[in-house]
GROMACS .gro file of C-alpha atoms in nm:
model
  436
    1MET     CA    1  -8.854  -3.692   1.919
    2SER     CA    2  -8.963  -3.476   1.723
    3ASP     CA    3  -9.231  -3.598   1.385
    4PRO     CA    4  -9.020  -3.763   1.170
    5ALA     CA    5  -9.032  -3.716   0.771
    6THR     CA    6  -9.082  -4.019   0.698
    7VAL     CA    7  -9.360  -4.330   0.836
    8PHE     CA    8  -9.242  -4.695   0.718
    9VAL     CA    9  -9.548  -4.926   0.745
   10ALA     CA   10  -9.407  -5.258   0.760
   11THR     CA   11  -9.434  -5.666   0.793
   12CYS     CA   12  -9.260  -5.937   0.809
   13ASP     CA   13  -9.192  -6.214   0.560
   14LEU     CA   14  -9.181  -6.605   0.559
   15SER     CA   15  -8.772  -6.571   0.611
   16GLY     CA   16  -8.837  -6.334   0.903
   17GLN     CA   17  -8.705  -6.050   0.614
   18VAL     CA   18  -8.944  -5.731   0.741
   19ARG     CA   19  -9.099  -5.522   0.401
   20GLY     CA   20  -9.337  -5.249   0.414
   21ARG     CA   21  -9.400  -4.887   0.173
   22ALA     CA   22  -9.360  -4.544   0.329
   23VAL     CA   23  -9.526  -4.244   0.315
   24PRO     CA   24  -9.436  -3.892   0.447
   25HIS     CA   25  -9.588  -3.792   0.748
   26SER     CA   26  -9.794  -3.592   0.648
   27ASP     CA   27  -9.946  -3.890   0.539
   28GLU     CA   28  -9.977  -4.054   0.862
   29GLU     CA   29 -10.347  -3.986   1.028
   30ASP     CA   30 -10.449  -4.156   0.649
   31VAL     CA   31 -10.226  -4.486   0.647
   32LEU     CA   32 -10.312  -4.524   1.029
   33ARG     CA   33 -10.717  -4.510   0.953
   34THR     CA   34 -10.684  -4.655   0.578
   35GLY     CA   35 -10.338  -4.857   0.538
   36THR     CA   36 -10.061  -4.818   0.223
   37GLY     CA   37 -10.110  -5.099  -0.042
   38TRP     CA   38 -10.014  -5.462  -0.068
   39VAL     CA   39  -9.988  -5.744  -0.305
   40PRO     CA   40 -10.094  -6.121  -0.209
   41ALA     CA   41  -9.741  -6.175  -0.442
   42ASN     CA   42  -9.520  -6.009  -0.214
   43LEU     CA   43  -9.536  -6.327   0.046
   44GLY     CA   44  -9.385  -6.521  -0.211
   45ILE     CA   45  -9.022  -6.319  -0.186
   46THR     CA   46  -8.725  -6.477  -0.051
   47SER     CA   47  -8.437  -6.404   0.143
   48PHE     CA   48  -8.271  -6.413  -0.192
   49GLY     CA   49  -8.422  -6.148  -0.310
   50PRO     CA   50  -8.680  -6.299  -0.637
   51ILE     CA   51  -9.046  -6.413  -0.527
   52ALA     CA   52  -9.061  -6.808  -0.585
   53PRO     CA   53  -9.183  -7.022  -0.827
   54GLY     CA   54  -9.489  -7.247  -0.758
   55THR     CA   55  -9.642  -6.982  -0.499
   56PRO     CA   56 -10.014  -6.943  -0.568
   57PHE     CA   57 -10.022  -6.608  -0.621
   58GLY     CA   58  -9.962  -6.365  -0.943
   59SER     CA   59  -9.954  -6.082  -1.090
   60THR     CA   60 -10.362  -6.003  -0.966
   61GLY     CA   61 -10.450  -5.909  -0.665
   62ASP     CA   62 -10.478  -5.608  -0.409
   63LEU     CA   63 -10.411  -5.591  -0.041
   64ARG     CA   64 -10.378  -5.314   0.212
   65LEU     CA   65 -10.102  -5.284   0.446
   66LEU     CA   66 -10.332  -5.161   0.825
   67PRO     CA   67 -10.087  -5.031   1.132
   68ASP     CA   68 -10.185  -5.077   1.431
   69GLU     CA   69 -10.129  -4.759   1.611
   70ALA     CA   70  -9.974  -5.002   1.925
   71THR     CA   71  -9.645  -5.033   1.747
   72ARG     CA   72  -9.588  -4.698   1.631
   73THR     CA   73  -9.177  -4.716   1.685
   74ASP     CA   74  -8.949  -4.339   1.605
   75ILE     CA   75  -8.592  -4.394   1.578
   76PRO     CA   76  -8.425  -4.008   1.631
   77ALA     CA   77  -8.232  -3.932   1.379
   78ASP     CA   78  -7.857  -3.953   1.409
   79GLN     CA   79  -7.666  -3.643   1.242
   80ASP     CA   80  -7.275  -3.783   1.346
   81ALA     CA   81  -7.391  -4.041   1.045
   82GLY     CA   82  -7.615  -3.839   0.822
   83LYS     CA   83  -7.980  -4.016   0.846
   84PRO     CA   84  -8.287  -3.874   1.027
   85GLY     CA   85  -8.546  -3.959   1.116
   86LEU     CA   86  -8.826  -4.309   1.112
   87ARG     CA   87  -9.160  -4.356   1.248
   88LEU     CA   88  -9.206  -4.698   1.214
   89TYR     CA   89  -9.527  -4.943   1.227
   90LEU     CA   90  -9.576  -5.288   1.219
   91ALA     CA   91  -9.950  -5.412   1.019
   92ASP     CA   92 -10.167  -5.639   0.944
   93GLN     CA   93 -10.203  -5.803   0.554
   94THR     CA   94 -10.625  -5.709   0.494
   95GLY     CA   95 -10.790  -5.694   0.199
   96LEU     CA   96 -10.908  -5.424   0.035
   97ASP     CA   97 -11.249  -5.411   0.296
   98GLY     CA   98 -11.046  -5.429   0.579
   99GLU     CA   99 -11.133  -5.813   0.676
  100PRO     CA  100 -10.812  -5.954   0.783
  101TRP     CA  101 -10.650  -6.173   0.505
  102ALA     CA  102 -10.537  -6.578   0.598
  103CYS     CA  103 -10.218  -6.578   0.474
  104CYS     CA  104 -10.053  -6.292   0.699
  105PRO     CA  105  -9.828  -6.440   0.928
  106ARG     CA  106 -10.002  -6.117   1.213
  107THR     CA  107 -10.347  -6.262   1.193
  108PHE     CA  108 -10.215  -6.619   1.263
  109LEU     CA  109 -10.087  -6.520   1.617
  110ARG     CA  110 -10.339  -6.326   1.708
  111SER     CA  111 -10.614  -6.603   1.589
  112ALA     CA  112 -10.357  -6.892   1.762
  113LEU     CA  113 -10.386  -6.670   2.052
  114ASP     CA  114 -10.771  -6.621   2.038
  115ASP     CA  115 -10.820  -7.008   1.998
  116LEU     CA  116 -10.585  -7.060   2.335
  117ARG     CA  117 -10.755  -6.790   2.593
  118GLU     CA  118 -11.201  -6.909   2.374
  119THR     CA  119 -11.129  -7.295   2.436
  120THR     CA  120 -10.908  -7.301   2.747
  121GLY     CA  121 -10.931  -6.939   2.935
  122LEU     CA  122 -10.526  -6.969   2.920
  123SER     CA  123 -10.301  -6.672   2.777
  124VAL     CA  124  -9.886  -6.691   2.704
  125THR     CA  125  -9.637  -6.432   2.790
  126ALA     CA  126  -9.341  -6.460   2.590
  127SER     CA  127  -9.022  -6.303   2.520
  128PHE     CA  128  -8.783  -6.390   2.238
  129GLU     CA  129  -8.325  -6.486   2.287
  130HIS     CA  130  -8.138  -6.330   2.026
  131GLU     CA  131  -7.814  -6.356   1.913
  132PHE     CA  132  -7.638  -6.233   1.622
  133THR     CA  133  -7.167  -6.132   1.570
  134LEU     CA  134  -7.135  -5.771   1.534
  135GLU     CA  135  -6.895  -5.731   1.222
  136GLY     CA  136  -6.548  -5.474   1.212
  137LEU     CA  137  -6.504  -5.570   1.554
  138PRO     CA  138  -6.155  -5.639   1.685
  139PRO     CA  139  -6.110  -5.978   1.824
  140THR     CA  140  -6.229  -6.050   2.162
  141ARG     CA  141  -6.222  -6.342   2.468
  142PRO     CA  142  -6.597  -6.505   2.495
  143PHE     CA  143  -6.821  -6.295   2.768
  144SER     CA  144  -6.560  -6.045   2.833
  145LEU     CA  145  -6.496  -5.709   2.948
  146GLN     CA  146  -6.319  -5.635   2.674
  147ARG     CA  147  -6.554  -5.773   2.408
  148LEU     CA  148  -6.860  -5.556   2.585
  149ARG     CA  149  -6.679  -5.230   2.564
  150ALA     CA  150  -6.490  -5.310   2.196
  151ALA     CA  151  -6.829  -5.281   2.075
  152GLU     CA  152  -6.953  -4.893   2.228
  153PRO     CA  153  -7.088  -4.700   2.176
  154PHE     CA  154  -7.295  -4.957   2.012
  155GLY     CA  155  -7.454  -5.173   2.326
  156SER     CA  156  -7.496  -4.797   2.502
  157ASP     CA  157  -7.718  -4.690   2.254
  158LEU     CA  158  -7.875  -5.003   2.197
  159LEU     CA  159  -8.003  -5.007   2.519
  160ALA     CA  160  -8.115  -4.655   2.534
  161LEU     CA  161  -8.273  -4.681   2.158
  162LEU     CA  162  -8.436  -4.998   2.289
  163ASP     CA  163  -8.585  -4.857   2.635
  164GLY     CA  164  -8.709  -4.497   2.435
  165ALA     CA  165  -8.870  -4.723   2.159
  166GLY     CA  166  -9.047  -4.924   2.484
  167LEU     CA  167  -8.925  -5.306   2.381
  168ARG     CA  168  -8.776  -5.307   2.723
  169PRO     CA  169  -8.437  -5.454   2.769
  170GLU     CA  170  -8.321  -5.690   2.979
  171ASN     CA  171  -7.973  -5.813   2.882
  172TRP     CA  172  -7.691  -5.693   2.671
  173LEU     CA  173  -7.422  -5.923   2.720
  174PRO     CA  174  -7.081  -6.092   2.484
  175GLU     CA  175  -7.183  -6.403   2.388
  176TYR     CA  176  -6.956  -6.724   2.361
  177GLY     CA  177  -6.905  -6.692   1.943
  178ASP     CA  178  -6.671  -6.486   1.730
  179ASP     CA  179  -6.794  -6.178   1.777
  180GLN     CA  180  -7.113  -6.302   1.911
  181PHE     CA  181  -7.353  -6.074   2.085
  182GLU     CA  182  -7.714  -6.181   2.319
  183ILE     CA  183  -7.985  -5.850   2.361
  184THR     CA  184  -8.317  -6.057   2.510
  185LEU     CA  185  -8.613  -5.803   2.606
  186ARG     CA  186  -8.873  -5.874   2.979
  187PRO     CA  187  -9.146  -6.062   2.904
  188ALA     CA  188  -9.468  -5.970   2.707
  189ASP     CA  189  -9.826  -6.050   2.612
  190ALA     CA  190  -9.731  -6.326   2.326
  191LEU     CA  191  -9.849  -6.035   2.047
  192THR     CA  192  -9.664  -5.792   2.242
  193ALA     CA  193  -9.356  -6.022   2.252
  194ALA     CA  194  -9.383  -6.133   1.835
  195ASP     CA  195  -9.402  -5.762   1.751
  196ARG     CA  196  -9.090  -5.681   1.971
  197ALA     CA  197  -8.903  -5.985   1.826
  198VAL     CA  198  -8.940  -5.807   1.454
  199LEU     CA  199  -8.889  -5.388   1.567
  200LEU     CA  200  -8.546  -5.535   1.725
  201ARG     CA  201  -8.399  -5.679   1.504
  202GLU     CA  202  -8.424  -5.441   1.191
  203LEU     CA  203  -8.353  -5.187   1.524
  204VAL     CA  204  -8.014  -5.364   1.562
  205ARG     CA  205  -7.909  -5.341   1.205
  206ASP     CA  206  -7.975  -4.974   1.174
  207LEU     CA  207  -7.832  -4.915   1.468
  208ALA     CA  208  -7.497  -5.142   1.353
  209THR     CA  209  -7.517  -4.981   1.037
  210ARG     CA  210  -7.480  -4.571   1.154
  211ARG     CA  211  -7.225  -4.692   1.353
  212GLY     CA  212  -7.004  -4.795   1.120
  213LEU     CA  213  -7.027  -5.196   1.196
  214ARG     CA  214  -7.273  -5.486   1.057
  215ALA     CA  215  -7.492  -5.684   1.281
  216CYS     CA  216  -7.551  -6.030   1.132
  217PHE     CA  217  -7.808  -6.271   1.253
  218ALA     CA  218  -7.754  -6.587   1.024
  219PRO     CA  219  -7.792  -6.943   1.196
  220LEU     CA  220  -7.484  -7.008   1.150
  221PRO     CA  221  -7.195  -6.747   0.974
  222ASP     CA  222  -6.950  -7.011   0.917
  223PRO     CA  223  -7.013  -7.392   0.977
  224ALA     CA  224  -6.681  -7.437   1.202
  225GLY     CA  225  -6.801  -7.130   1.404
  226SER     CA  226  -7.130  -7.053   1.686
  227GLY     CA  227  -7.430  -7.043   1.605
  228ASN     CA  228  -7.679  -6.778   1.669
  229GLY     CA  229  -7.994  -6.863   1.754
  230VAL     CA  230  -8.359  -6.760   1.908
  231HIS     CA  231  -8.512  -6.904   2.230
  232ILE     CA  232  -8.859  -6.846   2.236
  233HIS     CA  233  -8.924  -6.849   2.587
  234LEU     CA  234  -9.353  -6.935   2.665
  235SER     CA  235  -9.538  -6.908   3.022
  236LEU     CA  236  -9.972  -6.954   3.075
  237GLN     CA  237 -10.181  -6.761   3.294
  238ASP     CA  238 -10.531  -6.821   3.352
  239ALA     CA  239 -10.836  -6.573   3.355
  240ASP     CA  240 -10.694  -6.430   3.686
  241GLY     CA  241 -10.310  -6.337   3.511
  242ARG     CA  242 -10.260  -6.683   3.806
  243PRO     CA  243  -9.917  -6.858   3.676
  244VAL     CA  244 -10.052  -7.193   3.561
  245LEU     CA  245  -9.727  -7.330   3.386
  246HIS     CA  246  -9.591  -7.422   3.804
  247ASP     CA  247  -9.662  -7.716   4.008
  248PRO     CA  248  -9.349  -7.850   4.252
  249THR     CA  249  -9.610  -8.164   4.351
  250ARG     CA  250  -9.485  -8.303   4.018
  251PRO     CA  251  -9.155  -8.352   3.763
  252GLY     CA  252  -8.983  -8.112   3.675
  253SER     CA  253  -9.238  -7.931   3.910
  254LEU     CA  254  -9.449  -7.865   3.566
  255SER     CA  255  -9.775  -7.883   3.596
  256GLU     CA  256 -10.059  -8.131   3.421
  257PRO     CA  257 -10.176  -7.830   3.229
  258GLY     CA  258  -9.824  -7.806   3.072
  259ALA     CA  259  -9.677  -8.115   3.054
  260ARG     CA  260 -10.001  -8.069   2.801
  261PHE     CA  261  -9.942  -7.822   2.614
  262ALA     CA  262  -9.558  -7.967   2.646
  263ALA     CA  263  -9.649  -8.266   2.449
  264GLY     CA  264  -9.808  -8.064   2.166
  265ILE     CA  265  -9.462  -7.969   2.098
  266LEU     CA  266  -9.316  -8.282   2.167
  267ARG     CA  267  -9.546  -8.386   1.854
  268HIS     CA  268  -9.464  -8.209   1.608
  269ALA     CA  269  -9.152  -8.061   1.664
  270ARG     CA  270  -9.024  -8.215   1.341
  271ALA     CA  271  -9.329  -8.003   1.122
  272LEU     CA  272  -9.223  -7.701   1.346
  273THR     CA  273  -8.867  -7.631   1.274
  274ALA     CA  274  -9.063  -7.589   0.914
  275TRP     CA  275  -9.179  -7.291   1.000
  276THR     CA  276  -8.910  -7.190   1.325
  277ALA     CA  277  -8.620  -7.299   1.224
  278PRO     CA  278  -8.647  -7.212   0.759
  279SER     CA  279  -8.324  -7.185   0.652
  280PRO     CA  280  -8.122  -7.446   0.448
  281THR     CA  281  -7.814  -7.345   0.719
  282SER     CA  282  -8.049  -7.395   1.026
  283TYR     CA  283  -7.946  -7.772   1.011
  284LEU     CA  284  -7.666  -7.715   1.070
  285ARG     CA  285  -7.684  -7.551   1.356
  286LEU     CA  286  -7.939  -7.734   1.500
  287THR     CA  287  -7.721  -8.136   1.591
  288PRO     CA  288  -7.562  -8.192   1.896
  289HIS     CA  289  -7.305  -8.089   2.107
  290ARG     CA  290  -7.367  -7.729   1.993
  291TRP     CA  291  -7.602  -7.585   2.290
  292SER     CA  292  -7.898  -7.584   2.044
  293VAL     CA  293  -8.082  -7.919   2.005
  294GLY     CA  294  -7.954  -8.253   2.046
  295GLY     CA  295  -8.328  -8.410   2.036
  296VAL     CA  296  -8.700  -8.413   2.083
  297PHE     CA  297  -8.710  -8.397   2.477
  298LEU     CA  298  -8.832  -8.200   2.775
  299ALA     CA  299  -8.596  -8.154   3.043
  300GLU     CA  300  -8.466  -7.949   3.319
  301ARG     CA  301  -8.238  -7.674   3.229
  302ASN     CA  302  -8.048  -7.848   2.972
  303ARG     CA  303  -7.973  -7.655   2.695
  304GLU     CA  304  -7.943  -7.960   2.415
  305ALA     CA  305  -8.313  -7.964   2.447
  306LEU     CA  306  -8.616  -7.863   2.264
  307LEU     CA  307  -8.790  -7.722   2.503
  308ARG     CA  308  -8.569  -7.635   2.826
  309ILE     CA  309  -8.756  -7.620   3.160
  310CYS     CA  310  -8.591  -7.299   3.346
  311PRO     CA  311  -8.444  -7.215   3.672
  312THR     CA  312  -8.657  -7.043   3.888
  313SER     CA  313  -8.508  -6.856   4.224
  314ARG     CA  314  -8.611  -6.715   4.565
  315LEU     CA  315  -8.326  -6.429   4.553
  316GLY     CA  316  -8.421  -6.133   4.684
  317GLY     CA  317  -8.832  -6.261   4.761
  318GLY     CA  318  -8.854  -6.426   4.405
  319ASP     CA  319  -9.142  -6.613   4.289
  320PRO     CA  320  -9.054  -6.960   4.108
  321ALA     CA  321  -9.421  -6.978   3.983
  322ARG     CA  322  -9.431  -6.630   3.808
  323GLN     CA  323  -9.070  -6.682   3.709
  324PHE     CA  324  -9.175  -7.017   3.573
  325ASN     CA  325  -9.119  -7.124   3.194
  326LEU     CA  326  -9.077  -7.341   2.842
  327GLU     CA  327  -8.754  -7.220   2.664
  328TYR     CA  328  -8.784  -7.302   2.283
  329ARG     CA  329  -8.416  -7.346   2.156
  330ALA     CA  330  -8.484  -7.470   1.796
  331ALA     CA  331  -8.592  -7.117   1.660
  332ASP     CA  332  -8.365  -6.922   1.488
  333ALA     CA  333  -8.411  -6.531   1.366
  334THR     CA  334  -8.430  -6.670   0.955
  335ALA     CA  335  -8.813  -6.755   1.154
  336ASN     CA  336  -9.086  -6.457   1.128
  337PRO     CA  337  -9.160  -6.435   1.519
  338TRP     CA  338  -9.614  -6.444   1.508
  339LEU     CA  339  -9.506  -6.766   1.313
  340ALA     CA  340  -9.295  -6.897   1.455
  341LEU     CA  341  -9.479  -6.838   1.792
  342GLY     CA  342  -9.778  -6.967   1.645
  343ALA     CA  343  -9.694  -7.214   1.575
  344LEU     CA  344  -9.580  -7.318   1.859
  345VAL     CA  345  -9.914  -7.179   2.041
  346ARG     CA  346 -10.108  -7.465   1.850
  347ALA     CA  347  -9.882  -7.711   1.870
  348GLY     CA  348  -9.940  -7.707   2.254
  349LEU     CA  349 -10.374  -7.636   2.290
  350ALA     CA  350 -10.289  -8.003   2.028
  351GLY     CA  351 -10.186  -8.112   2.338
  352LEU     CA  352 -10.446  -7.914   2.501
  353HIS     CA  353 -10.759  -8.059   2.358
  354GLY     CA  354 -10.584  -8.392   2.172
  355ASP     CA  355 -10.604  -8.751   2.339
  356PRO     CA  356 -10.377  -8.832   2.604
  357ALA     CA  357 -10.329  -9.188   2.372
  358GLY     CA  358 -10.160  -8.955   2.067
  359TYR     CA  359 -10.059  -8.748   2.361
  360PRO     CA  360  -9.829  -8.867   2.651
  361GLU     CA  361  -9.713  -8.660   2.928
  362PRO     CA  362  -9.344  -8.617   2.841
  363ARG     CA  363  -9.101  -8.737   3.028
  364VAL     CA  364  -8.884  -8.468   3.205
  365TRP     CA  365  -8.543  -8.593   3.162
  366PRO     CA  366  -8.322  -8.439   3.518
  367GLU     CA  367  -8.079  -8.209   3.475
  368SER     CA  368  -7.840  -8.496   3.540
  369ALA     CA  369  -7.906  -8.715   3.243
  370ASP     CA  370  -7.603  -8.756   3.032
  371GLU     CA  371  -7.600  -8.826   2.713
  372SER     CA  372  -7.566  -9.199   2.706
  373ASP     CA  373  -7.911  -9.127   2.929
  374LEU     CA  374  -8.098  -8.926   2.647
  375ALA     CA  375  -7.927  -9.192   2.318
  376GLU     CA  376  -8.251  -9.338   2.220
  377VAL     CA  377  -8.443  -8.918   2.194
  378PRO     CA  378  -8.625  -8.887   1.879
  379ALA     CA  379  -8.406  -8.636   1.680
  380LEU     CA  380  -8.448  -8.326   1.479
  381PRO     CA  381  -8.411  -8.329   1.080
  382ARG     CA  382  -8.122  -8.273   1.007
  383THR     CA  383  -8.189  -8.115   0.666
  384LEU     CA  384  -8.414  -7.873   0.558
  385PRO     CA  385  -8.561  -8.061   0.286
  386GLU     CA  386  -8.669  -8.382   0.570
  387ALA     CA  387  -8.845  -8.069   0.799
  388LEU     CA  388  -8.998  -7.966   0.434
  389ASP     CA  389  -9.137  -8.317   0.445
  390ALA     CA  390  -9.232  -8.406   0.777
  391LEU     CA  391  -9.462  -8.115   0.773
  392GLU     CA  392  -9.633  -8.193   0.476
  393ALA     CA  393  -9.685  -8.556   0.594
  394ASP     CA  394  -9.792  -8.373   0.936
  395LYS     CA  395 -10.198  -8.334   0.849
  396VAL     CA  396 -10.223  -8.192   1.176
  397ALA     CA  397 -10.014  -7.954   1.149
  398SER     CA  398 -10.007  -7.862   0.798
  399SER     CA  399 -10.407  -7.812   0.850
  400TRP     CA  400 -10.347  -7.517   1.152
  401PHE     CA  401 -10.196  -7.278   0.772
  402ASP     CA  402 -10.448  -7.171   0.549
  403PRO     CA  403 -10.312  -7.398   0.218
  404ASP     CA  404 -10.206  -7.075   0.007
  405LEU     CA  405  -9.975  -6.962   0.341
  406LEU     CA  406  -9.836  -7.301   0.348
  407ALA     CA  407  -9.792  -7.377  -0.038
  408THR     CA  408  -9.632  -7.033  -0.007
  409HIS     CA  409  -9.366  -7.143   0.272
  410LEU     CA  410  -9.340  -7.447   0.089
  411ALA     CA  411  -9.300  -7.303  -0.222
  412VAL     CA  412  -8.992  -7.045  -0.074
  413ARG     CA  413  -8.810  -7.211   0.140
  414ARG     CA  414  -8.735  -7.485  -0.114
  415SER     CA  415  -8.670  -7.160  -0.390
  416GLU     CA  416  -8.368  -7.070  -0.065
  417LEU     CA  417  -8.305  -7.473  -0.108
  418ASP     CA  418  -8.274  -7.458  -0.486
  419ARG     CA  419  -8.034  -7.083  -0.473
  420LEU     CA  420  -7.770  -7.261  -0.283
  421ASP     CA  421  -7.805  -7.640  -0.457
  422GLY     CA  422  -7.419  -7.746  -0.555
  423LEU     CA  423  -7.212  -7.479  -0.260
  424ASP     CA  424  -7.003  -7.617  -0.024
  425ASP     CA  425  -7.135  -7.577   0.394
  426ALA     CA  426  -6.907  -7.271   0.389
  427ALA     CA  427  -7.021  -7.134   0.098
  428ARG     CA  428  -7.418  -7.215   0.192
  429ALA     CA  429  -7.386  -7.009   0.532
  430ARG     CA  430  -7.178  -6.721   0.374
  431GLU     CA  431  -7.508  -6.723   0.097
  432THR     CA  432  -7.696  -6.689   0.426
  433ALA     CA  433  -7.521  -6.423   0.626
  434ARG     CA  434  -7.476  -6.195   0.336
  435VAL     CA  435  -7.870  -6.184   0.357
  436HIS     CA  436  -7.934  -6.177   0.708
   0.00000   0.00000   0.00000
């Protein structure tokens, strides 16, 4: 694509919203070197617009948004829609001296990955599956070719856009819910995977607008309908790139390090949801029988497990060890991908380093386990206030975050709760869908 007139330098906030500043293309080289201005108080902006009261940041203080050149993403001009091209960079938030800012979400993930690598020699490969609805299409049936074709040319244009931007799409499919679709990207190193999750949402929304549609990533646009989840897939590799999660001699074929990593996620699950499912309406979706999360347990190929051991295949000479991964299912697109993945890595690290008495090896429930077998598994928080209380009560999990980042997150979440206070579930869902 020819050079666009505008360059947008972006970060992703605590509500999963992409925000930033635009500069002329003529200043691109300068902004790559020195960044552009930003304000600490912006971390406290809620999904509904205002800055949450009670955050640690006021009218003073300055930061820089320092672009990562590796994240450059070009959105081509769309003459039919009257939209010029745009170049987008994701940025780290730094001090004026370029030093990392302790409350930067992207820095939080990078630090967690660095600690994992330095203390265990392990690295993470990840992928994010996104579900969303497309408003403006005729009624169609779940998983049908009719729905796939009804979304054209959006679908083909989306695959071409993602492929051209280097996001490596894997699957594009009509989903179960009304007007629902799913897009998956191929696995990548954890920071790249989270970057791509941030970019994907914006590219989908932008393209939908240009095609006269509206993309909605809200966890549950209608309480009577199906929810939109974000499933986070994780695998671990050693320093030589060999997969370490797979051991066919153990329950579920999950290796001992994999079980310890899973134990950390399960141990801190209630606190984790305050980061991975941070909307008041997230908890309308996270209930049994919605194929989201029916409880805090680890299971083989069970779509109601918090952690699902995904299937592998030997078709075409496939290697189960390289396919083997854990899927965390209690996330949605109101979460910041950097923080969500970083929190999972921190929890996994706690399991790897923790006393086995505090992080016992989890039971791997077989695929054959039914509802009566799972009746006693622990439950996730039923509401966002319950999840926030769990986060504050979990001193290990809360210690992973800079105190100002933690305080801002709590303030933003409670401000959003106040914004929806007094509304019934349907109205709360509509208000959330309006901004996501």
